[in-house]
XYZ file of C-alpha atoms in Angstrom:
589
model
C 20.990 5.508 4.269
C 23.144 7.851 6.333
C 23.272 7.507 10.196
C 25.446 9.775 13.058
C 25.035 8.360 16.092
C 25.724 10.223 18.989
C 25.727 9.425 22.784
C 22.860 11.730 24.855
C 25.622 13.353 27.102
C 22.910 15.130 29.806
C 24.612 15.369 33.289
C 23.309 14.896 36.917
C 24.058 13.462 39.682
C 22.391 9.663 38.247
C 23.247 7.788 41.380
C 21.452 10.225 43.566
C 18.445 9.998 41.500
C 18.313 6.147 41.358
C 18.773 5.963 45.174
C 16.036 8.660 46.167
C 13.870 6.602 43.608
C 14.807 3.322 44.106
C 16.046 2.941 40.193
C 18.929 1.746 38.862
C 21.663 4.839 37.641
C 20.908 3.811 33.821
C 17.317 4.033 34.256
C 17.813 7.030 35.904
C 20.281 8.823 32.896
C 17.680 7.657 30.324
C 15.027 9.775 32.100
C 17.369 12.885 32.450
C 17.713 12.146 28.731
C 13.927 12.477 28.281
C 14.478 16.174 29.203
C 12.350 14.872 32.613
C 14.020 16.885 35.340
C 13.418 18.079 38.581
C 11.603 15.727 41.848
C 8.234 16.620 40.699
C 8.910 16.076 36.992
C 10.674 12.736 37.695
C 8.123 11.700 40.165
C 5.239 12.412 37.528
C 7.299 10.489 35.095
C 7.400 7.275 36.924
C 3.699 7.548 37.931
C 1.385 8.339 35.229
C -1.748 8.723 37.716
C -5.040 10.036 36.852
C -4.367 13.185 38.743
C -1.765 14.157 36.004
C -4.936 14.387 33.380
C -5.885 18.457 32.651
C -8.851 19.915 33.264
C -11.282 19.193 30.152
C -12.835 22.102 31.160
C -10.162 24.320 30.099
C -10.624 23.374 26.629
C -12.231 25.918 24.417
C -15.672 25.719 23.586
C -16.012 22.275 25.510
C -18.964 23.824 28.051
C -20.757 25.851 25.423
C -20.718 22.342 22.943
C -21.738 20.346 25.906
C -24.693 22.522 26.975
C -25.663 22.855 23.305
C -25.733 19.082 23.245
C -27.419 18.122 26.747
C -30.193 20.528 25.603
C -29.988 18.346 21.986
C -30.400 15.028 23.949
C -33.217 16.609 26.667
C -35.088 17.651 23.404
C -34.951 14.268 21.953
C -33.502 15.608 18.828
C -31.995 13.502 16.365
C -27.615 13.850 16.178
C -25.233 12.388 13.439
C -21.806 11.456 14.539
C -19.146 12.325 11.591
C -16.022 10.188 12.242
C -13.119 9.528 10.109
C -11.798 6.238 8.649
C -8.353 5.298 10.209
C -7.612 4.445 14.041
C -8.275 7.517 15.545
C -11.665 8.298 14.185
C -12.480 4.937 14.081
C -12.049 5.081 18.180
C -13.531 8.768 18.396
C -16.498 7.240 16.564
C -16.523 5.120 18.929
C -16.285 7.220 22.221
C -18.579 9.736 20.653
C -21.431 7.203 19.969
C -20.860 4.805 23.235
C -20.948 8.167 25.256
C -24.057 9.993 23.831
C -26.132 6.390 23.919
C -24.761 6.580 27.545
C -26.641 9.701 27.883
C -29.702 8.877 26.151
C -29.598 10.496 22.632
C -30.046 8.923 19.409
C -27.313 9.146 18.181
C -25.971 7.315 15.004
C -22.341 7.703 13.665
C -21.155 7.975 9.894
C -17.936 7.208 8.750
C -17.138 8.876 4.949
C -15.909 6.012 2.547
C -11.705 6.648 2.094
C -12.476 6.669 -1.651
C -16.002 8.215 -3.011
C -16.037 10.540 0.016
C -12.462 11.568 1.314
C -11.275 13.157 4.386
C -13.776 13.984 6.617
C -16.873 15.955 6.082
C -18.295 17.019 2.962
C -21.827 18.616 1.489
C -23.031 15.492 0.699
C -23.032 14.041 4.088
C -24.594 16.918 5.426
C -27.189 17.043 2.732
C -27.978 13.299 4.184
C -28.171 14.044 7.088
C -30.525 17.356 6.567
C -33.011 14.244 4.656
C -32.677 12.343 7.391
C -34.042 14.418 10.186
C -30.614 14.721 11.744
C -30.792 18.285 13.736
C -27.055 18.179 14.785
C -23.799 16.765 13.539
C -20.984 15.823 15.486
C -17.674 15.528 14.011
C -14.948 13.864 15.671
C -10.894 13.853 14.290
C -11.904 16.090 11.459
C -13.845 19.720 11.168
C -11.764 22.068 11.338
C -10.665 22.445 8.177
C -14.206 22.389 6.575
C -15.064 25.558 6.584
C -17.496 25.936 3.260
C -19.074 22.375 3.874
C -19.835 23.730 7.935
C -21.224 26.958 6.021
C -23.829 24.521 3.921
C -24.563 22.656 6.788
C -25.810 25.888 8.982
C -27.095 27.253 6.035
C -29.362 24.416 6.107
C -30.662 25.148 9.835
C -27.985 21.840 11.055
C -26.422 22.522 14.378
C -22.636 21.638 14.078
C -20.318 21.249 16.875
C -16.622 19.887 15.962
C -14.532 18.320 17.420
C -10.745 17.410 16.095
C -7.133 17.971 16.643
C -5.713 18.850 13.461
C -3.793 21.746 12.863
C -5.905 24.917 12.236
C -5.655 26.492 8.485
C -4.236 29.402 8.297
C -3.273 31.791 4.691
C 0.026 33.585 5.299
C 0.252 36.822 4.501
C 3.180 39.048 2.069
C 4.805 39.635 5.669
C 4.618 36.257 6.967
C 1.771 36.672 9.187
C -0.805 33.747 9.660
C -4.455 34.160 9.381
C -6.749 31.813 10.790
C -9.326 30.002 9.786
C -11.918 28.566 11.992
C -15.511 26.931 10.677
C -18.745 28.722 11.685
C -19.963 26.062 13.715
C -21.889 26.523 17.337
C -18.995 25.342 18.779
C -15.160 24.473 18.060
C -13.290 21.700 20.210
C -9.588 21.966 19.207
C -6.804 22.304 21.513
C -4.718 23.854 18.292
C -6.594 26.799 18.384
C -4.386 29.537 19.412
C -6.896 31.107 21.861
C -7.711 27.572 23.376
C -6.155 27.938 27.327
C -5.743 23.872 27.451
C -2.160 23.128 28.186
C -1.410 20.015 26.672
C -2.318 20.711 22.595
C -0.997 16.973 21.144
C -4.316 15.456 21.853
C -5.401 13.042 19.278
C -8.867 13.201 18.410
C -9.910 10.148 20.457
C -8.599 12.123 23.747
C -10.105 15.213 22.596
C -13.775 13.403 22.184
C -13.323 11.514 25.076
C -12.439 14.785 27.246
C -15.619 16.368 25.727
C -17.563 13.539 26.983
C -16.215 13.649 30.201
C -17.904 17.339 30.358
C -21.077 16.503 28.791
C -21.531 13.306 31.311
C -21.404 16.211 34.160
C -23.876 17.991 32.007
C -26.350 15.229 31.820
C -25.658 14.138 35.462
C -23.326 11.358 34.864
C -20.280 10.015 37.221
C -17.187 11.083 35.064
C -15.590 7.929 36.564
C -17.830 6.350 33.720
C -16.075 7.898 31.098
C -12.949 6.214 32.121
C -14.267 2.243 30.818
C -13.390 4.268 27.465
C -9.856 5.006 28.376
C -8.498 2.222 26.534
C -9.698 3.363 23.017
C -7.774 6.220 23.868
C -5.045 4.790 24.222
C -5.188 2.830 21.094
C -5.850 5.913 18.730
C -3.061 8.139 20.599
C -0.697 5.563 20.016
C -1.947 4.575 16.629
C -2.433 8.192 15.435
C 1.570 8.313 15.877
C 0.972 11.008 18.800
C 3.864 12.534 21.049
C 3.847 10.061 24.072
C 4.912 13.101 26.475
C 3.053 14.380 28.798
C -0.868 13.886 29.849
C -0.546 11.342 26.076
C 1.825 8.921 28.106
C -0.646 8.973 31.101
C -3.339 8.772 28.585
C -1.571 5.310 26.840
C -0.514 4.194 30.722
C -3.892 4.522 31.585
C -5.388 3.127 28.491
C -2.640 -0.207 28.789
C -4.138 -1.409 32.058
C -7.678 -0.872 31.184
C -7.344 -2.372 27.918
C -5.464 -5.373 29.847
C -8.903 -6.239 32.035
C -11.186 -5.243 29.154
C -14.840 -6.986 28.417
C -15.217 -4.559 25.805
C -16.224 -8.377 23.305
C -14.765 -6.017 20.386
C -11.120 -5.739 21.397
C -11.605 -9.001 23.096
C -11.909 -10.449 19.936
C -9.503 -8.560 18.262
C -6.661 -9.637 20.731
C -7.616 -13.255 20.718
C -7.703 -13.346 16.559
C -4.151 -11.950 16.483
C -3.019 -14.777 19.478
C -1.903 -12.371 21.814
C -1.803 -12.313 25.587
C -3.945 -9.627 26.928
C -2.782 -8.972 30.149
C 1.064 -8.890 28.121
C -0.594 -6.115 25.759
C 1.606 -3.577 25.015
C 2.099 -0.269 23.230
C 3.587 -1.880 20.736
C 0.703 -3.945 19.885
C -1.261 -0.489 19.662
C 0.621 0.568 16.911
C 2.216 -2.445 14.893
C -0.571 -5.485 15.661
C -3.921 -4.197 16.523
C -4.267 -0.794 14.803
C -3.270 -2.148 11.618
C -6.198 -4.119 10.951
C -8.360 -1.269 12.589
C -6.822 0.864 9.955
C -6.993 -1.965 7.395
C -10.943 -2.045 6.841
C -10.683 1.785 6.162
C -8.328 0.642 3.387
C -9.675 -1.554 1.521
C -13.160 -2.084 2.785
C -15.380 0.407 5.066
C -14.493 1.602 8.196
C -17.731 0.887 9.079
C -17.210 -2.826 10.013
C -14.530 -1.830 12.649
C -16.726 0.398 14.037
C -19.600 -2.081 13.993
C -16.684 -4.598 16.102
C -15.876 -2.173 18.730
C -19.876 -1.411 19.550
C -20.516 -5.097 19.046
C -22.134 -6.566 22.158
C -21.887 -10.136 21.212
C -18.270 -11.820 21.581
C -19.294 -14.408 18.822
C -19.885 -11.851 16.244
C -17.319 -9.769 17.205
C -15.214 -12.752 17.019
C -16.531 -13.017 12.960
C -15.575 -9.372 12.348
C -12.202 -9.237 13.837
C -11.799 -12.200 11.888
C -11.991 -10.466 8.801
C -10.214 -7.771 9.923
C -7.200 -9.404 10.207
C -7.848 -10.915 6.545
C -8.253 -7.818 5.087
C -4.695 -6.517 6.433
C -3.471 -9.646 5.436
C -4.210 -8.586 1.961
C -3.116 -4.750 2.825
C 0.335 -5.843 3.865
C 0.701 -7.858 0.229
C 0.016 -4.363 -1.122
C 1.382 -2.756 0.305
C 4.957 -4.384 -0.737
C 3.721 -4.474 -4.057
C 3.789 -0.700 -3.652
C 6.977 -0.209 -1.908
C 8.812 -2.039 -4.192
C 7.139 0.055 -7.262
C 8.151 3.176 -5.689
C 11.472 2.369 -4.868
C 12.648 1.518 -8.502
C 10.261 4.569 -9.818
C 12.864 6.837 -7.123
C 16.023 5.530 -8.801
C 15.068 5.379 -12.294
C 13.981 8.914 -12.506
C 16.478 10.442 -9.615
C 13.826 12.052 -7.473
C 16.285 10.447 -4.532
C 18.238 13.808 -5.445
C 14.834 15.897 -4.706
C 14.977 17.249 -0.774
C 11.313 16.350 -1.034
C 10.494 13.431 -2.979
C 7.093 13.360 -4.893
C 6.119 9.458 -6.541
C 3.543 8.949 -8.725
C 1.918 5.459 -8.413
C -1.436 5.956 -10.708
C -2.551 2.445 -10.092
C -2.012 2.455 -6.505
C -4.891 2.229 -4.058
C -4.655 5.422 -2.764
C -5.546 4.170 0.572
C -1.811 2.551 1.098
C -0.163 5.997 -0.338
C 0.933 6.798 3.151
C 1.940 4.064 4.783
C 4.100 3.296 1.436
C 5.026 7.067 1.837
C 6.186 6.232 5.183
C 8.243 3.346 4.622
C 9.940 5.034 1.832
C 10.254 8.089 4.102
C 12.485 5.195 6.803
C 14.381 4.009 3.453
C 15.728 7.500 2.662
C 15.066 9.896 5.651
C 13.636 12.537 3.260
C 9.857 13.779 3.392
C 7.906 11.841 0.853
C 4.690 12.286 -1.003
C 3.086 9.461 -2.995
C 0.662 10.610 -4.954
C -2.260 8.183 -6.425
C -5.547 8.326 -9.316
C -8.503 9.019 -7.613
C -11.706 8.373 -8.552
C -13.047 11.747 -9.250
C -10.206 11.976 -12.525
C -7.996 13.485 -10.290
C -5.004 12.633 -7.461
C -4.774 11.928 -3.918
C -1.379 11.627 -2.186
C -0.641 11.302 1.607
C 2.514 12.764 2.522
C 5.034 11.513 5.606
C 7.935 13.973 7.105
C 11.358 14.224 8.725
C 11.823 16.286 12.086
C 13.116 19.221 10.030
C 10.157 19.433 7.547
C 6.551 20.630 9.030
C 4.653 19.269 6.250
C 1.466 20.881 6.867
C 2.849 24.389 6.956
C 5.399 23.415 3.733
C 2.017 22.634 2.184
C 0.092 25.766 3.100
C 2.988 27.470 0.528
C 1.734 26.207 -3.014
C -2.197 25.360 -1.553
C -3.054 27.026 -4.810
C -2.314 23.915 -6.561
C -4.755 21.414 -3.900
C -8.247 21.471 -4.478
C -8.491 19.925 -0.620
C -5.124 19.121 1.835
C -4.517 19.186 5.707
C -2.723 17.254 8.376
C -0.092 17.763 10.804
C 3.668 18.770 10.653
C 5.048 14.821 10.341
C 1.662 13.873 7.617
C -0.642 15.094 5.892
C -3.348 14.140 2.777
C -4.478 16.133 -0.459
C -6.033 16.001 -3.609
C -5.377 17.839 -6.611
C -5.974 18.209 -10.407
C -3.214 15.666 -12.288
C -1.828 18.503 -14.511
C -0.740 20.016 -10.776
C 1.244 17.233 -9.746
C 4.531 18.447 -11.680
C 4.127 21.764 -10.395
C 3.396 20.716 -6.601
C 6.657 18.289 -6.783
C 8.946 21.548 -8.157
C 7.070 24.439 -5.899
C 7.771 21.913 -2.847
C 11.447 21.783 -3.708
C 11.495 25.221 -4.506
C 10.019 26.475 -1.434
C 12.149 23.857 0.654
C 15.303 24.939 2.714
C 16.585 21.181 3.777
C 20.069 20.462 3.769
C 22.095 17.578 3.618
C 22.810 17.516 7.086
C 18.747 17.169 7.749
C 19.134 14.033 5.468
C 21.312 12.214 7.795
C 19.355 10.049 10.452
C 20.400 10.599 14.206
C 20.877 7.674 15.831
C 20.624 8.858 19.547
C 22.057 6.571 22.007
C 20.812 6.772 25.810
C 23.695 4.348 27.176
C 27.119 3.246 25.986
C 26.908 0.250 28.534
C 28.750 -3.337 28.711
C 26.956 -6.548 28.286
C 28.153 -7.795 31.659
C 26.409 -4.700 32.785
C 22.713 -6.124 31.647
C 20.504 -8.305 34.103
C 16.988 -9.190 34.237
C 16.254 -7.132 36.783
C 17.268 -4.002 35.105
C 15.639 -5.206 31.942
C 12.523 -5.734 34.105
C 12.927 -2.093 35.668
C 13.073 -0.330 32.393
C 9.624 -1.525 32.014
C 8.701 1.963 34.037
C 9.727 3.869 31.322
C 6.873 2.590 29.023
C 5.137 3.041 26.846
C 7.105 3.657 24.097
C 6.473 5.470 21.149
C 7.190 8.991 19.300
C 8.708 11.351 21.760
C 9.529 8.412 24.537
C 11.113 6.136 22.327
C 12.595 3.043 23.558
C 15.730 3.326 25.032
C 18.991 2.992 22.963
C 22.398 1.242 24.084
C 25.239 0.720 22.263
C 28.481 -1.455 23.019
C 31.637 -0.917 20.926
C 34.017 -3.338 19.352
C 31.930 -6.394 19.915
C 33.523 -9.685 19.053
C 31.190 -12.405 17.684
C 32.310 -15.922 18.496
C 29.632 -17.892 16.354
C 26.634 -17.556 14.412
C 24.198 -18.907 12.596
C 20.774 -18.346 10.953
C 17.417 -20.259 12.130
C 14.210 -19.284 11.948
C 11.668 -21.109 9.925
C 12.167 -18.286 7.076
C 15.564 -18.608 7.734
C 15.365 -14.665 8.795
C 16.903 -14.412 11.870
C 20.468 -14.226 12.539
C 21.858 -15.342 16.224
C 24.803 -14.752 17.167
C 27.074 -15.367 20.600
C 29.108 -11.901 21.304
C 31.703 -10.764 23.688
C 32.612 -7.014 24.635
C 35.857 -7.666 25.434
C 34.831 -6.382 29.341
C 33.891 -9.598 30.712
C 30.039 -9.984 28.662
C 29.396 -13.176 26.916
C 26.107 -13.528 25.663
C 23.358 -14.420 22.948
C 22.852 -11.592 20.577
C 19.783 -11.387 17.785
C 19.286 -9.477 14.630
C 15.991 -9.515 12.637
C 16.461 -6.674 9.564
C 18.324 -7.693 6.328
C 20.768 -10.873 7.157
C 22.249 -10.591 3.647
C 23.225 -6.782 3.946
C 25.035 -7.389 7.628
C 26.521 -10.622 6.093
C 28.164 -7.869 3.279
C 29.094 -5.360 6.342
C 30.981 -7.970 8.118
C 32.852 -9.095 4.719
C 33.837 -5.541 4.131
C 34.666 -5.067 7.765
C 36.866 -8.191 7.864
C 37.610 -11.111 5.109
C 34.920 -13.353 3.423
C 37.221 -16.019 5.076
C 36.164 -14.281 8.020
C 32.553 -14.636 8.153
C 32.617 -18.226 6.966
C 34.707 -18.993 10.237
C 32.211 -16.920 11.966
C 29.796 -19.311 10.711
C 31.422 -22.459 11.445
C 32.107 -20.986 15.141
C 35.903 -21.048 14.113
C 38.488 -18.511 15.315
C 38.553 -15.198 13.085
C 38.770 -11.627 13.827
C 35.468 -9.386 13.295
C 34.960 -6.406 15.104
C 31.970 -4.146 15.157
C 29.847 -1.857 17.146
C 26.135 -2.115 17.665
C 23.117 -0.521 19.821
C 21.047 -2.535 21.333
C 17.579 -3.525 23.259
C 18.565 -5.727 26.297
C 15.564 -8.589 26.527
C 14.951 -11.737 28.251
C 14.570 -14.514 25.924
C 12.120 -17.243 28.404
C 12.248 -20.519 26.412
C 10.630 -23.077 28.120
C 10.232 -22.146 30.844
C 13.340 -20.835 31.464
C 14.913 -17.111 30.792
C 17.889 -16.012 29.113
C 19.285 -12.501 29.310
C 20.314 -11.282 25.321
C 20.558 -8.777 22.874
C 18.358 -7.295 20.075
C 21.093 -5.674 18.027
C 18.786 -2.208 15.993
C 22.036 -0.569 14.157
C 25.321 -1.780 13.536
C 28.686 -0.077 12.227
């Protein structure tokens, strides 16, 4: 794959910032680089407090549902919570159904199965939930797009009130304008809506449930304060639904980190403990690469259901059971999902859809529950936006689709919805289904419709700081932890040294997947460097960079030659109980 990397070259006066902070001058031009500028901004940066959260108020509809629902719950009527299968419905469910019980109601929550029921809502559900005495449903990270299936359910005497995030559907007219499309229920909680006044529209659908709460507590008579011992399942779906961590999301995830940090909740208890991880070391990472995994997992190849059932678990001991088999089952989804990535990858190069500016693989015997995070890892592989498209049960296909900055999926989608039979999503991923004598057509109207160029193809490699190795100390390592969490839109900060000698290295590891290596800049740095990706491949770069003779000195710690540049995370390696300053080297040329 392609990279450009390019130094972030935003000026200000860094020094003056660190001093009227107290931060160092590189923690200071990585901020600026954030596009955080101004006292206030900066300020607000740095402190992620709860007086940075908007107004739930302001979101459309969130009164008029809330009212309709205290009355519900006053009434003793019967409501059905409709959640959605990965992390952040999973957590929605959650919020939704630990915050109504909070109130009183009896409320029950249903998650649809990934495979006999799809994406969100659907007429049988409702139809259920009409037999079962249910008087209103509930939805929670899905809705909006379910317009007929709303129309059954009110044609059926059901109150609905939704509440999601996704992106609104819209048809575009012969001059371009958009027309759209919102579901006749009693009320509509999306901060997408275009006449919606809340300022801050990249909720996920755990922080738009949770904000509803917060207005139906008041309602009922409830301290909003209690809405906040939910904060941390917040946190976990905004971070796990891949949401911008800008604005009131990164005080959402802040917030969420240091409740989830002194939880009793026995459900994410459990779940920390059965991966071995600290929990007051918890971090966003963990969110996204550790803990929402085998949230996601059960959804995949099980039901949903059971990590719902952990996180409303009272009992540690049981919880302990289910998180337990979490972690099995994505065990089992990570096996897989290789399976898969490796089937995809030779499918791309055998028939040349790597030439396609949107690339379209067929994997009939896939589960169609891994299709996107295999569409996402061949999305990394070749920086294009990929579809992977599966059987379903039905006869036809399911696909889940991942995207590249210049590609809004969704709206790229909306252009041949003809050929779908159900799709939605957001600009960066999205699902669908569709007959299988469509999926030729949907691969060629995609390209067709598509106006990528090469240039999009190429991966930016943005770097914050080109900064010496003598230059990194454990205090500033330490200090960059204000910048947390990390994640889309606040990514980790990048650094990058040039020429960069190595003096010696070897591999360890018990896999023997880890290269170390000792490195000088040439400026006075000497230290331990790491690298964790593919040994073999930077092995090759450093033989085509310098000799073969080269790199077997290298590896012998003999005298030789090499040269390269890298970026870089700074880290503190403590081995014990004592800590070593090195480097993580990410990209290398």
């Amino acid at each position: 794959m392609k990279e450009k990397w390019f130094v972030s070259a935003k000026k200000a006066d860094f020094q003056a910032i660190g001093q009227r902070f107290g931060i160092d001058q590189v923690t200071a031009r990585i901020i600026i680089n954030r596009g955080i500028t101004g006292e206030e901004a900066i300020a607000a940066y740095l402190s992620c407090s709860r007086q940075q959260l908007h107004d739930p108020h302001l979101l459309k509809d969130a009164e008029k549902g809330a009212a309709i629902l205290a009355r519900k719950i006053r009434e003793g009527k019967k409501i059905r919570i409709i959640g959605d299968y990965d992390i952040d419905g999973v957590n929605a469910s959650y919020i939704l159904t630990a915050g109504l019980r909070a109130c009183g109601a009896p409320a029950d929550p249903v998650i649809p199965d990934r495979v006999h029921d799809g994406y969100g809502i659907n007429e049988r559900i409702i139809a259920k939930a009409a037999e079962d005495g249910v008087d209103t449903i509930l939805t929670c990270d899905n809705g909006i797009s379910a317009y007929s299936e709303i129309e059954f359910a009110k044609r059926l005497g059901l109150t609905v009130i939704v509440t999601d995030h996704h992106e609104v559907p819209f048809t575009v007219s012969d001059t371009g304008e958009k027309a759209y499309r919102i579901p006749p229920a009693d009320a509509v909680i999306n901060p997408k809506q275009e006449d919606c006044g809340y300022p801050y529209p990249g909720l996920c659908g755990a922080a738009v449930a949770w904000k509803f709460i917060q207005v139906l507590y008041e309602q009922m008579g409830i301290e909003t304060e209690r809405s906040f011992d939910m904060i941390a399942h917040v946190a976990f779906a905004t971070v796990g639904d891949v949401m911008e961590l800008t604005g009131e999301n990164r005080t959402l995830v802040r917030l969420g980190l240091d409740a989830i940090r002194k939880t009793d909740n026995p459900g994410l208890l459990a779940l920390i403990r059965q991966n071995k991880l600290e929990q007051e070391k918890i971090k966003s990472w963990h969110f996204g690469f550790v803990l929402g995994p085998c949230i996601n997992a059960s959804g995949r190849l099980d039901t949903a259901r059971r990590s719902l059932q952990l996180l409303l678990e009272p009992s540690l001991e049981q919880a302990s059971v289910l998180a337990k088999e979490l972690v099995e089952l994505n065990d089992r989804r990570k096996g897989l999902t290789l399976q898969g990535i490796e089937q995809a990858r030779s499918i791309i190069e055998e028939q040349g859809i790597y030439k396609d500016s949107v690339m379209v693989v067929y994997l009939p015997q896939c589960h169609e529950s891994l299709a996107g995070i295999i569409a996402g890892r061949i999305r990394e592989i070749y920086h294009k936006p990929v579809f992977v498209l599966t059987d379903a049960e039905d006869g036809g296909i399911k696909g889940s689709g991942r995207s590249i900055e210049a590609y809004s999926m969704y709206e790229e989608m909306s252009r041949c919805a003809p050929l779908m039979t159900k799709f939605g999503g957001h600009p960066m991923a999205a699902g669908l289904s569709m007959k299988r004598e469509n999926a030729q057509r949907f691969r060629q109207e995609l390209n067709a419709c598509a106006s990528l160029t090469e240039e999009d193809f190429i991966e930016k490699i943005h770097i914050d700081v080109p900064m010496p190795l003598s230059y990194i100390s454990a205090r500033l390592i330490r200090e960059l932890e204000c910048l947390e969490p990390f994640g889309k839109g606040n990514e980790k900060p990048v650094f990058a040294v040039r020429d960069l000698h190595p003096v010696r290295a070897n591999i360890v590891g018990r896999n023997k997947n880890v290269l170390k290596l000792s490195v000088e800049d040439g400026a006075g740095g000497l230290m331990d460097a790491v690298y964790f990706g593919d040994i073999d491949a930077f092995l090759e770069f450093l033989r085509e960079k310098s000799s073969e003779s080269a790199v077997k000195a290298l590896m012998r710690g003999a005298p030789q030659d090499i040269r390269f540049s890298v970026t870089y995370d700074p880290s503190i390696d403590a081995y014990m109980g004592r800590e070593r300053v090195q480097i993580i080297i990410r990209h290398y040329c």
